[in-house]
Coordinates of C-alpha atoms in Angstrom, one line a residue:
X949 CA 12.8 46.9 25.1
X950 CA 9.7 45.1 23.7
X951 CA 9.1 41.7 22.6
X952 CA 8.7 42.0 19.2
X953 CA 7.3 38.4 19.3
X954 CA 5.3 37.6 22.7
X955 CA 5.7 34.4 23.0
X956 CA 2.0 32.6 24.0
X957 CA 0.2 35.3 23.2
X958 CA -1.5 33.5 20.3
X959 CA -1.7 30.2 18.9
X960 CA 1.4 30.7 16.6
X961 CA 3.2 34.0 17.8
X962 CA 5.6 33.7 14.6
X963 CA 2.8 33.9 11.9
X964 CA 3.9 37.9 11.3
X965 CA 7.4 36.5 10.4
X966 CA 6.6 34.0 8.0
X967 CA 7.6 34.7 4.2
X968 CA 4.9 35.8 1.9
X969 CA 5.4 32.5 0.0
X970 CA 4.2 30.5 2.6
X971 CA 0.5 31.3 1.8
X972 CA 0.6 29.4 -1.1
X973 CA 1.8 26.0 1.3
X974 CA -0.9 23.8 2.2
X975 CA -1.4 20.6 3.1
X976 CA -1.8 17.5 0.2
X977 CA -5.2 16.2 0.4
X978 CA -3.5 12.6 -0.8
X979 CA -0.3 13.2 1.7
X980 CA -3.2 13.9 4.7
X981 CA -4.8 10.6 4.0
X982 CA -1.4 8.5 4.6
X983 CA -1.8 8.1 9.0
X984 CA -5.6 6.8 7.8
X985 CA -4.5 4.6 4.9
X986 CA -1.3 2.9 6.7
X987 CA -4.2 1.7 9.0
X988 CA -4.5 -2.6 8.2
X989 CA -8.0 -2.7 8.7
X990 CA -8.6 0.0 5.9
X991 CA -8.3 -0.5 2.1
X992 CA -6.2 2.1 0.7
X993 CA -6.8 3.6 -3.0
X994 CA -5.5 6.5 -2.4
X995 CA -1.6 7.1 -2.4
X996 CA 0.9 6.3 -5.3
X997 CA 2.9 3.5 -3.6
X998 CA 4.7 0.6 -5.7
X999 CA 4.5 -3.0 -4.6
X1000 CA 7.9 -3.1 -3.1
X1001 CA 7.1 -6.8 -1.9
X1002 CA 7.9 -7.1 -5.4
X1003 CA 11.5 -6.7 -5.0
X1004 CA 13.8 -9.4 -4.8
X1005 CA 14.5 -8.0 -1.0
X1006 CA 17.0 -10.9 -0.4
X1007 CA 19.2 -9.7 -3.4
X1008 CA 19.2 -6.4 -2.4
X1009 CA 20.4 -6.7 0.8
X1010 CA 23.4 -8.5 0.0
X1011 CA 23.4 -5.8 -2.9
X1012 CA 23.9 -3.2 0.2
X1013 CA 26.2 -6.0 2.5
X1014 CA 28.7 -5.5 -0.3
X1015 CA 28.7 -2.2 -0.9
X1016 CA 28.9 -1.1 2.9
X1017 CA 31.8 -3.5 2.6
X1018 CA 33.5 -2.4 -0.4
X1019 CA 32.7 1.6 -0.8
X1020 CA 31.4 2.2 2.6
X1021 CA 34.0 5.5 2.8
X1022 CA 32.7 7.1 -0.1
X1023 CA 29.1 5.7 0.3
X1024 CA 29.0 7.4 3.6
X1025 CA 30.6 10.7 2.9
X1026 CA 29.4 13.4 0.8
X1027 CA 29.1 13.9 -2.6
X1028 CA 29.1 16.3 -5.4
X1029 CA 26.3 18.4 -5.9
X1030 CA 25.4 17.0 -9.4
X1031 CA 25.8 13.4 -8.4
X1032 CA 27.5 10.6 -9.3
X1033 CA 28.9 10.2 -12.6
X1034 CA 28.8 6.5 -12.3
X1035 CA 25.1 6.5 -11.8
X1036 CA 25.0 9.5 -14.6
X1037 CA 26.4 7.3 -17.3
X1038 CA 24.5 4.2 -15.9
X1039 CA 21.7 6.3 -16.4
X1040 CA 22.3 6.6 -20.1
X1041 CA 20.9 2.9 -20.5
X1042 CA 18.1 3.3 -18.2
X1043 CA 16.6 6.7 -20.4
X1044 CA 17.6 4.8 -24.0
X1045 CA 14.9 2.9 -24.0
X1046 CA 12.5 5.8 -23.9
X1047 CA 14.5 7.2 -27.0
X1048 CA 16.7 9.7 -24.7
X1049 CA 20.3 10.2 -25.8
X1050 CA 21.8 12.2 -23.4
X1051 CA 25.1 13.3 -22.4
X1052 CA 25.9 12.3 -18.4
X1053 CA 27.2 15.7 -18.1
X1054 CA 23.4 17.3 -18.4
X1055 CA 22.3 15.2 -15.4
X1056 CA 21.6 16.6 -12.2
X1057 CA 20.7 13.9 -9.6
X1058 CA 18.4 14.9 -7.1
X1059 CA 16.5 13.4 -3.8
X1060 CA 13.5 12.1 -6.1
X1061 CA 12.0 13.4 -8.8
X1062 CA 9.8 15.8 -6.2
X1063 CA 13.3 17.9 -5.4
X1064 CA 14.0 18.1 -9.1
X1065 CA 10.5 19.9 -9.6
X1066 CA 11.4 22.4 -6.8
X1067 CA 14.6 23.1 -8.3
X1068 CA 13.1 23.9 -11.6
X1069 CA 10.7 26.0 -9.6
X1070 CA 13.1 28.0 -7.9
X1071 CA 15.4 28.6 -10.7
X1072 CA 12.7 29.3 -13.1
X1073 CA 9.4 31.3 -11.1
X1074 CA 8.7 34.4 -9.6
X1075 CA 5.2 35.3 -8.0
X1076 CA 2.6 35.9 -10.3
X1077 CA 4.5 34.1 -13.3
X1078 CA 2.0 31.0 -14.8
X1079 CA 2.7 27.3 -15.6
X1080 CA 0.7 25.9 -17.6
X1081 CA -0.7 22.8 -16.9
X1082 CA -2.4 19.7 -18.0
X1083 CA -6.0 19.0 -16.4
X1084 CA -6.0 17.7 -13.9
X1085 CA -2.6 17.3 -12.9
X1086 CA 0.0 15.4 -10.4
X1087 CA -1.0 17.2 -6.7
X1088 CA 2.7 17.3 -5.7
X1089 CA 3.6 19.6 -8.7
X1090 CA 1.0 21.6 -8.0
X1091 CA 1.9 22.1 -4.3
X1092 CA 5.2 23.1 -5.4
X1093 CA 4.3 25.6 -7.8
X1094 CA 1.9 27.4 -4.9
X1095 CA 4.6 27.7 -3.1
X1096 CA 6.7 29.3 -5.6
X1097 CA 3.8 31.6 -5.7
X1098 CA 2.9 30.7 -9.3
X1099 CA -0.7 30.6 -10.8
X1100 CA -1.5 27.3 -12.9
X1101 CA -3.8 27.5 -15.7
X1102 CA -4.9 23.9 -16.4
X1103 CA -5.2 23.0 -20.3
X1104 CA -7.9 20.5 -20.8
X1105 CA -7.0 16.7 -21.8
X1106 CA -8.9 13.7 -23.5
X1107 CA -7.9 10.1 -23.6
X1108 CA -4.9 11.0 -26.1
X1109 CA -3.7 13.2 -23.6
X1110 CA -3.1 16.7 -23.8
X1111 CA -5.2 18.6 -26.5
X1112 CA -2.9 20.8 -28.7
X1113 CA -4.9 23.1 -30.2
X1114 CA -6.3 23.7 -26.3
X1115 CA -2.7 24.7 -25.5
X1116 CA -2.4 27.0 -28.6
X1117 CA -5.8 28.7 -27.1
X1118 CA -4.5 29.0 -23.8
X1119 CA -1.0 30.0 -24.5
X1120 CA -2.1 32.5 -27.5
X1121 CA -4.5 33.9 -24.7
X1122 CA -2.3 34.2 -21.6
X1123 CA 0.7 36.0 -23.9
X1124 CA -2.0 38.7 -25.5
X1125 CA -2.8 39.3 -21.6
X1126 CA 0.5 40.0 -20.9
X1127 CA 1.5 37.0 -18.6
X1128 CA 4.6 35.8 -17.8
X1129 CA 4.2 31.8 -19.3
X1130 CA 7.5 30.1 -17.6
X1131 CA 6.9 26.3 -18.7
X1132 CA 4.3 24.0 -19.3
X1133 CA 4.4 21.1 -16.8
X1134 CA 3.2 17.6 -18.1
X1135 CA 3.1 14.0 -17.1
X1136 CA 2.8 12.8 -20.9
X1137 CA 3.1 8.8 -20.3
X1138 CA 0.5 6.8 -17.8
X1139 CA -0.4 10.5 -16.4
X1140 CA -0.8 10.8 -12.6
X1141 CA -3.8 11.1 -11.6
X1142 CA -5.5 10.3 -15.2
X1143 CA -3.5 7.3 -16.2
X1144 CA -3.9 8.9 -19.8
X1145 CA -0.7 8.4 -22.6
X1146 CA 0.0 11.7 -24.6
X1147 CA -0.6 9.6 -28.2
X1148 CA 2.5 9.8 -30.5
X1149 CA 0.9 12.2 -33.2
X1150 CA -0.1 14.2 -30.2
X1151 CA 4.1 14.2 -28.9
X1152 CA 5.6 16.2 -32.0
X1153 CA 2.8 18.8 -32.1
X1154 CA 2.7 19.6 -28.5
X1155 CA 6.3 20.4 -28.3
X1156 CA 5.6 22.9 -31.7
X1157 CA 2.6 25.0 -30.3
X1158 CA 5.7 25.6 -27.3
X1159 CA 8.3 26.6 -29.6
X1160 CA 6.2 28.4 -31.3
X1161 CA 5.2 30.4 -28.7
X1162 CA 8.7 30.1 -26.6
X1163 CA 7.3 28.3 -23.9
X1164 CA 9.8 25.9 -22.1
X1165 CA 8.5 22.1 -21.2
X1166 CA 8.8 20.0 -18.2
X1167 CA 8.5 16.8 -18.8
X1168 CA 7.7 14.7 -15.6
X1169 CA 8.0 10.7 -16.2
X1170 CA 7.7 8.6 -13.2
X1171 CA 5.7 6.5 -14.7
X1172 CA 7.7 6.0 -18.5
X1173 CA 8.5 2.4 -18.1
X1174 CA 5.5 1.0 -16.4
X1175 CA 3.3 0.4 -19.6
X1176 CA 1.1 -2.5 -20.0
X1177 CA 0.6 -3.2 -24.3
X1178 CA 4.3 -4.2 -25.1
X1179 CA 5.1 -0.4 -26.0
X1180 CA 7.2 2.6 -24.7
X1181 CA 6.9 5.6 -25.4
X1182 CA 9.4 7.8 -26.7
X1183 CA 10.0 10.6 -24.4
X1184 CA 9.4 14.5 -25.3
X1185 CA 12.9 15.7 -25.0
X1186 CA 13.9 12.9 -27.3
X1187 CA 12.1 15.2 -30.1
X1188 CA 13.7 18.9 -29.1
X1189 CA 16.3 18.5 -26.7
X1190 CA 16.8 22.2 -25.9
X1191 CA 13.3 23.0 -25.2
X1192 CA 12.5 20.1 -22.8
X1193 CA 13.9 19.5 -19.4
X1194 CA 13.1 15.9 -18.3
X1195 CA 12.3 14.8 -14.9
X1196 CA 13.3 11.1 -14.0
X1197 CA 12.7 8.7 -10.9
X1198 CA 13.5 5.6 -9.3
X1199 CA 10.3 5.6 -6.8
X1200 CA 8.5 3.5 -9.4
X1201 CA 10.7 1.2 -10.6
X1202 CA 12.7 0.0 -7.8
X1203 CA 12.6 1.7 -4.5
X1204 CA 10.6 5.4 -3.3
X1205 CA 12.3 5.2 0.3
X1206 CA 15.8 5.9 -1.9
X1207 CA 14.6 9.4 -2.9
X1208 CA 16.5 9.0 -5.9
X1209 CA 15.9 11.1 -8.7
X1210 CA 17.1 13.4 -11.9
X1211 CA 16.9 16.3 -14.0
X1212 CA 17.8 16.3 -17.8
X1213 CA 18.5 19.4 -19.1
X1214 CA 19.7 21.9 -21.7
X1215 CA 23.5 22.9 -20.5
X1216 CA 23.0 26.5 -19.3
X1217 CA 20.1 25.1 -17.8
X1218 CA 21.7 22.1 -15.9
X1219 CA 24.4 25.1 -14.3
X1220 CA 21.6 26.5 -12.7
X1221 CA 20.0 23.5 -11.6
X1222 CA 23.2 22.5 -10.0
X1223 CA 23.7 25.6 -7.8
X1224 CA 20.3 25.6 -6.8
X1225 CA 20.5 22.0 -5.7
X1226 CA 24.2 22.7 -3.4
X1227 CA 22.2 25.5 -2.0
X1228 CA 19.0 23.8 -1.0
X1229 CA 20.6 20.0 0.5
X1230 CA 25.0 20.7 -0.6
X1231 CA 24.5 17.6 -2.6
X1232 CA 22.3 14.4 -3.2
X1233 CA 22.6 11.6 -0.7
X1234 CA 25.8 9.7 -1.8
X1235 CA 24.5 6.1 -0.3
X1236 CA 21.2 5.8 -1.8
X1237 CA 23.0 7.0 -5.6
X1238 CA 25.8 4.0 -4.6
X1239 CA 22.3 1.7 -4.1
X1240 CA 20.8 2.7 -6.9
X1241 CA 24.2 2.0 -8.9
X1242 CA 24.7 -1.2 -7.8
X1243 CA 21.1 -1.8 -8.3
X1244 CA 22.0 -1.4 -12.2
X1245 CA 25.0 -3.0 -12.4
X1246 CA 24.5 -6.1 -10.2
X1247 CA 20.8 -7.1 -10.9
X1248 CA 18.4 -7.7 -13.6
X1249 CA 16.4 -4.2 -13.7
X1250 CA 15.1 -4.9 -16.7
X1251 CA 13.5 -8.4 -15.5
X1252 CA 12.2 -6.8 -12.0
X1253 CA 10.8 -4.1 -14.1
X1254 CA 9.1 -6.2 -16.6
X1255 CA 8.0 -8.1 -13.3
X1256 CA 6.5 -5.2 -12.2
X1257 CA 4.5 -4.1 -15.4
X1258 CA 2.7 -7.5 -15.2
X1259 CA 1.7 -7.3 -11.9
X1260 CA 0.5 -4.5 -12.3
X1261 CA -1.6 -5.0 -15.6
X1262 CA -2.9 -7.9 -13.4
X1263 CA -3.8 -5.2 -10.5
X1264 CA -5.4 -2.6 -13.3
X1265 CA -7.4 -5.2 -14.9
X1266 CA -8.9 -6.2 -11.2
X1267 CA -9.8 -3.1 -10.3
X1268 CA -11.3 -2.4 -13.6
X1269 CA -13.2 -5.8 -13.1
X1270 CA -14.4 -4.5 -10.0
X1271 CA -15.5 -0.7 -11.5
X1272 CA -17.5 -2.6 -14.1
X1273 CA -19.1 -4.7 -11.9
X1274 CA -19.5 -2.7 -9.1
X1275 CA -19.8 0.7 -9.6
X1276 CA -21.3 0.8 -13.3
X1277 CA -22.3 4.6 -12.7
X1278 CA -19.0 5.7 -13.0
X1279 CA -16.9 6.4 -15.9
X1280 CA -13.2 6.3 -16.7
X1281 CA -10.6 5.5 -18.9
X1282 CA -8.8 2.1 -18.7
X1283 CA -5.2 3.0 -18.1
X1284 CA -2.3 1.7 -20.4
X1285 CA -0.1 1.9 -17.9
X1286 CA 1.5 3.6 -14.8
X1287 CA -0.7 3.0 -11.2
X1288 CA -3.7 4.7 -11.3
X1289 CA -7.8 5.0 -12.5
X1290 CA -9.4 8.6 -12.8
X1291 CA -13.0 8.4 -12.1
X1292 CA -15.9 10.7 -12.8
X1293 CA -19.4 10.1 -10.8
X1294 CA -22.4 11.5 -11.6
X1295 CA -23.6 14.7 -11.3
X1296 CA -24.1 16.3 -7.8
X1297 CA -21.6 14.1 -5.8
X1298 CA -18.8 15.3 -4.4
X1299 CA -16.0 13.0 -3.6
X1300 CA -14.3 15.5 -0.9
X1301 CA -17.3 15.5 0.9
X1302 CA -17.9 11.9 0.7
X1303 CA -14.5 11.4 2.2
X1304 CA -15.0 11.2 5.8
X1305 CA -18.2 8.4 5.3
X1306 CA -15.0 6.4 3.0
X1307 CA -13.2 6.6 6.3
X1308 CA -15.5 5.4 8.6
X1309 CA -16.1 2.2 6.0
X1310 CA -12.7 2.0 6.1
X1311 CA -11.5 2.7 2.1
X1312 CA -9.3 5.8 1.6
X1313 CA -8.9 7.2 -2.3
X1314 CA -7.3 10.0 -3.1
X1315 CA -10.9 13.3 -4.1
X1316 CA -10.3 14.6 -7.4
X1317 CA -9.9 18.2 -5.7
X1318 CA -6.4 17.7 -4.9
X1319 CA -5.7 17.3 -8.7
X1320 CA -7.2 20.9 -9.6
X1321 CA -5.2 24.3 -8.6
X1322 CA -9.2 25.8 -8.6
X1323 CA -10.4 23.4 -6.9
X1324 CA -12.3 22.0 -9.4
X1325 CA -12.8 17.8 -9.7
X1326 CA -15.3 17.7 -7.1
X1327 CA -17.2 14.5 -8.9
X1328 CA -13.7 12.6 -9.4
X1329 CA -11.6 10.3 -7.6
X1330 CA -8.3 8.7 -8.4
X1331 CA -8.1 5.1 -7.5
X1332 CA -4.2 3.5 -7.1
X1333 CA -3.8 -0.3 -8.1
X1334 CA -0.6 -1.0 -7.3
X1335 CA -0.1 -1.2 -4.2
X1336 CA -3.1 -3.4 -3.0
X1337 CA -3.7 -7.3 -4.1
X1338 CA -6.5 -7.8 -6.3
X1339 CA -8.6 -9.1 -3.5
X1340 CA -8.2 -5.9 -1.6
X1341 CA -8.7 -3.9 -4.5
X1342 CA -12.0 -6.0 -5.6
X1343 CA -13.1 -5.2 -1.7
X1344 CA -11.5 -1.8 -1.7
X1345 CA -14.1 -1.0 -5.0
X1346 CA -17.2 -3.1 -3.2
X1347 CA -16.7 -0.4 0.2
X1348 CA -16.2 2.6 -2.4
X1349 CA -19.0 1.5 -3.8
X1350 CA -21.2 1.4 -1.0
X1351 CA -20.5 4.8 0.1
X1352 CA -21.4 6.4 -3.5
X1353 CA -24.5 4.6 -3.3
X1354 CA -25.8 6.3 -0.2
X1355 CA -24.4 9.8 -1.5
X1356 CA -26.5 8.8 -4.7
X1357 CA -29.4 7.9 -2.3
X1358 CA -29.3 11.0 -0.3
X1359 CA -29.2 13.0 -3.6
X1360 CA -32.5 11.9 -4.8
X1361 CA -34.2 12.1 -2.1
X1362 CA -33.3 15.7 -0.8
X1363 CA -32.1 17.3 -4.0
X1364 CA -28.8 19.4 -5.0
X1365 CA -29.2 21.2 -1.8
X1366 CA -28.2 18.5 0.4
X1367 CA -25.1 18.5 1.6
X1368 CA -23.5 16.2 4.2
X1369 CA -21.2 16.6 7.3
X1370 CA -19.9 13.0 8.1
X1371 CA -17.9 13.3 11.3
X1372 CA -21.4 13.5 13.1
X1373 CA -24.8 13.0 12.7
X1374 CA -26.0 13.8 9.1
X1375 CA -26.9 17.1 8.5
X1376 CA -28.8 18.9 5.5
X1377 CA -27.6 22.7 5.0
X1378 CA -28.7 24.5 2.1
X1379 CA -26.9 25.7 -0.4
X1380 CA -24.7 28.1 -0.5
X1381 CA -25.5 29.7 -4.3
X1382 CA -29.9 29.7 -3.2
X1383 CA -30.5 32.3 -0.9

C-alpha cells in the first residue's frame, strides 16, 4: 500500500487535497498589517477599530456581574440557531431609527456582520456567478466572495455614492453576456473604505435599476448610525423590503470583540439563512447575544452612541486638518460619517509599494489594492480615524507624509520606471510594460 500523501515530502504534502475553492482565499492586506499596527511605537491608520476606551467599561462590567449572576444557565448554554428573540425584538428599536420596520421573525443573528456575509454567500453563489459591486469596496466582502469562487465586477462611485445609470450599464451588459448576476453588494451609508453616503435621490433609483433587472441587494451597514451632520439615513430595505437583505452590526457601536451581528431578510430567504448558519457554527454564541441584550435594556445606547459620533467627528476633522496641512497633494472626500478617509495620490505612486518604507517610519494604513477585486487602487490609501487620538493621527499624517514625499522625490528624479524594494537597499528595476 502507498502513501497517498507522503508526509515531508514537500512544504505542504496536503495541497492536492485542498478544495478548488480555496484558490480564491488569500490573505487581507488590512488583516496582515494588524501584528505591525498593534505595535505602540507605530501609528496605525490602517484597521477599522472603534474607540472602545469610549465605553463606559465600569458599567458594563457590572452589566455582565449581573447577568452571570442572574442568567448564567442559559447565558452559558447553547442557543437557537436564529438567535435570541429577546435581542430580535430589542433589535426592532435599534433598526427604527434608520426607517427599518421589521418583523423579529426575519432576523437571523449571526457572529458579526462578517458571518452574515458568508451565509449569504453560501446560500446564494456558485463558481463563476458575479456580484456586483461598488468601487472600491469593503476588503472583507470581497475576500468572502473569492472564496465562494465568485467574480466581482466593481461599478464606479462619486461622492453621492453609487452611480445608477453606471449600474444600469453594467448590469444591462453582464445579463446580454449571459452571466449569472446573484446580488449587488453595497455599503450605502459612510462606505468602507470611501467614507462616501449613497445621497437620498440616489437610494430609490438604485434599488429600481435592480428590480428592473431582478438583481437582489445586499445592503451592508456597519456604519448606519455613526454620522456626523445631525442626519440618518434611511436604510435601502426600508424602500423594497423583499428585494433587500440587510446586514447589521454591533462592532461599531458598542463592542467588535462580541462578534455580534444580523441578517434581515425576505422570509424564504431568512429559512435558508438559518440552516446555513446551524450548519456552519449550530448557533450564534448565546453570551455575547445576553451582553448585547442587556447592553440595550440596561444602558443608555443611544447616549454612548451619540458619544461616539462626536468623538469621532472630532477625530475626522483632525485628520482632515492634518491632510490639508500636510499632505496638500492628495485628494479626498471629507467623510460625513462612519471611520474612514479614501485618498488618491498623484500619478505614478503606488501605495502597496510604498508600504514597507511606512513601516520602517513606523505608520501602517491600510493600500488601496486590498479594496479592488483587480487589483486596481494602486495610488489610494484608506486612512481610519477612529481609533487613534487626534495627536496620533496629526503625527500618524506628518510620518505618512514623509514617506509620499520621498516616493514623489524618487519619481522625478528617475521617471515611471523606478520602482522600489524597501525591505533592503533601494533598488531601480525597470518596468515591466518597456522592454
Amino acid at each position: 500500500m502507498t502513501d497517498q500523501h507522503p508526509v515531508g515530502s514537500r512544504l505542504d504534502p496536503w495541497v492536492e487535497s485542498y478544495a478548488a475553492r480555496t484558490t480564491g482565499m488569500k490573505v487581507s492586506e488590512i488583516r496582515a498589517l494588524f501584528a505591525v499596527a498593534s505595535r505602540p511605537e507605530v501609528v496605525s491608520l490602517a484597521g477599522g477599530m472603534p474607540s472602545i476606551d469610549a465605553l463606559p467599561l465600569p458599567d458594563v462590567g457590572a452589566t455582565v456581574d449581573r447577568l452571570l449572576r442572574e442568567q448564567g444557565l442559559t447565558a452559558l448554554q447553547y442557543s437557537s440557531g436564529q438567535g435570541d428573540p429577546v435581542l430580535r425584538e430589542q433589535l426592532l428599536d435599534v433598526m427604527r431609527l434608520e426607517g427599518l420596520d421589521v418583523h423579529p421573525d426575519d432576523i437571523v443573528m449571526t457572529t458579526g456582520s462578517q458571518q452574515a456575509l458568508d451565509l449569504v454567500s453560501r446560500v446564494f453563489l456558485d463558481p463563476g456567478d458575479v456580484v456586483v459591486a461598488e468601487s472600491p469596496s469593503y476588503v472583507g466582502a470581497l475576500g468572502v466572495f473569492a472564496a465562494y469562487q465568485a467574480d466581482v465586477v466593481h461599478v464606479p462611485c462619486d461622492g453621492d455614492g453609487l452611480v445608477p445609470e453606471a449600474l444600469d450599464e453594467h448590469l444591462t451588459r453582464l445579463l446580454a453576456q449571459g452571466r449569472r448576476i446573484k446580488f449587488l453588494y453595497t455599503v450605502p451609508t459612510f462606505q468602507n473604505p470611501a467614507g462616501t453616503a449613497l445621497c437620498d435621490e440616489r437610494r430609490p433609483r438604485v434599488l429600481e435599476v435592480c428590480r428592473r433587472h431582478g438583481v437582489l441587494v445586499v445592503e451592508d451597514n456597519p456604519y448606519g448610525l455613526l454620522g456626523f451632520e445631525g442626519r440618518t439615513y434611511d436604510a435601502l430595505r426600508s424602500l423594497d423590503e423583499e428585494g433587500v437583505i440587510y446586514l447589521g452590526t454591533f462592532s461599531k457601536i458598542f463592542a467588535a470583540g462580541l462578534r455580534v451581528g444580523w441578517a434581515v431578510a425576505p422570509h424564504a430567504v431568512k429559512e435558508k439563512l438559518v440552516l446555513a448558519n446551524e450548519a456552519a457554527i449550530l448557533c450564534p454564541s448565546a453570551f455575547t447575544q445576553a451582553v448585547a441584550s442587556r447592553y440595550l435594556a440596561e444602558l443608555d445606547w443611544q447616549k454612548q452612541t451619540a458619544g461616539l459620533r462626536e468623538l469621532y467627528r472630532e477625530r475626522r476633522d483632525a485628520m482632515a486638518q492634518a491632510l490639508t496641512a500636510l499632505l496638500p497633494q492628495a485628494t479626498w472626500h471629507r467623510p460625513r460619517g462612519g471611520l474612514f478617509f479614501w485618498i488618491e495620490l498623484p500619478e505614478g505612486l503606488d501605495t502597496k509599494a510604498m508600504l514597507p518604507l511606512a513601516v520602517k517610519e513606523l505608520v501602517a494604513y491600510a493600500p488601496g489594492t486590498g479594496f479592488y477585486a483587480d487589483g486596481s487602487g494602486r495610488r489610494n490609501a484608506r486612512l481610519n480615524f477612529s481609533y487613534p487620538a487626534p495627536d496620533r493621527i496629526h503625527e500618524g499624517v506628518r510620518r505618512f507624509a514623509t514617506v509620499v514625499e520621498r516616493e514623489q522625490e524618487l519619481l522625478e528624479t528617475f521617471g515611471p520606471c523606478a520602482r522600489t524594494s524597501h525591505e533592503g537597499p533601494r533598488v531601480l528595476l525597470p518596468s515591466p510594460e518597456v522592454s
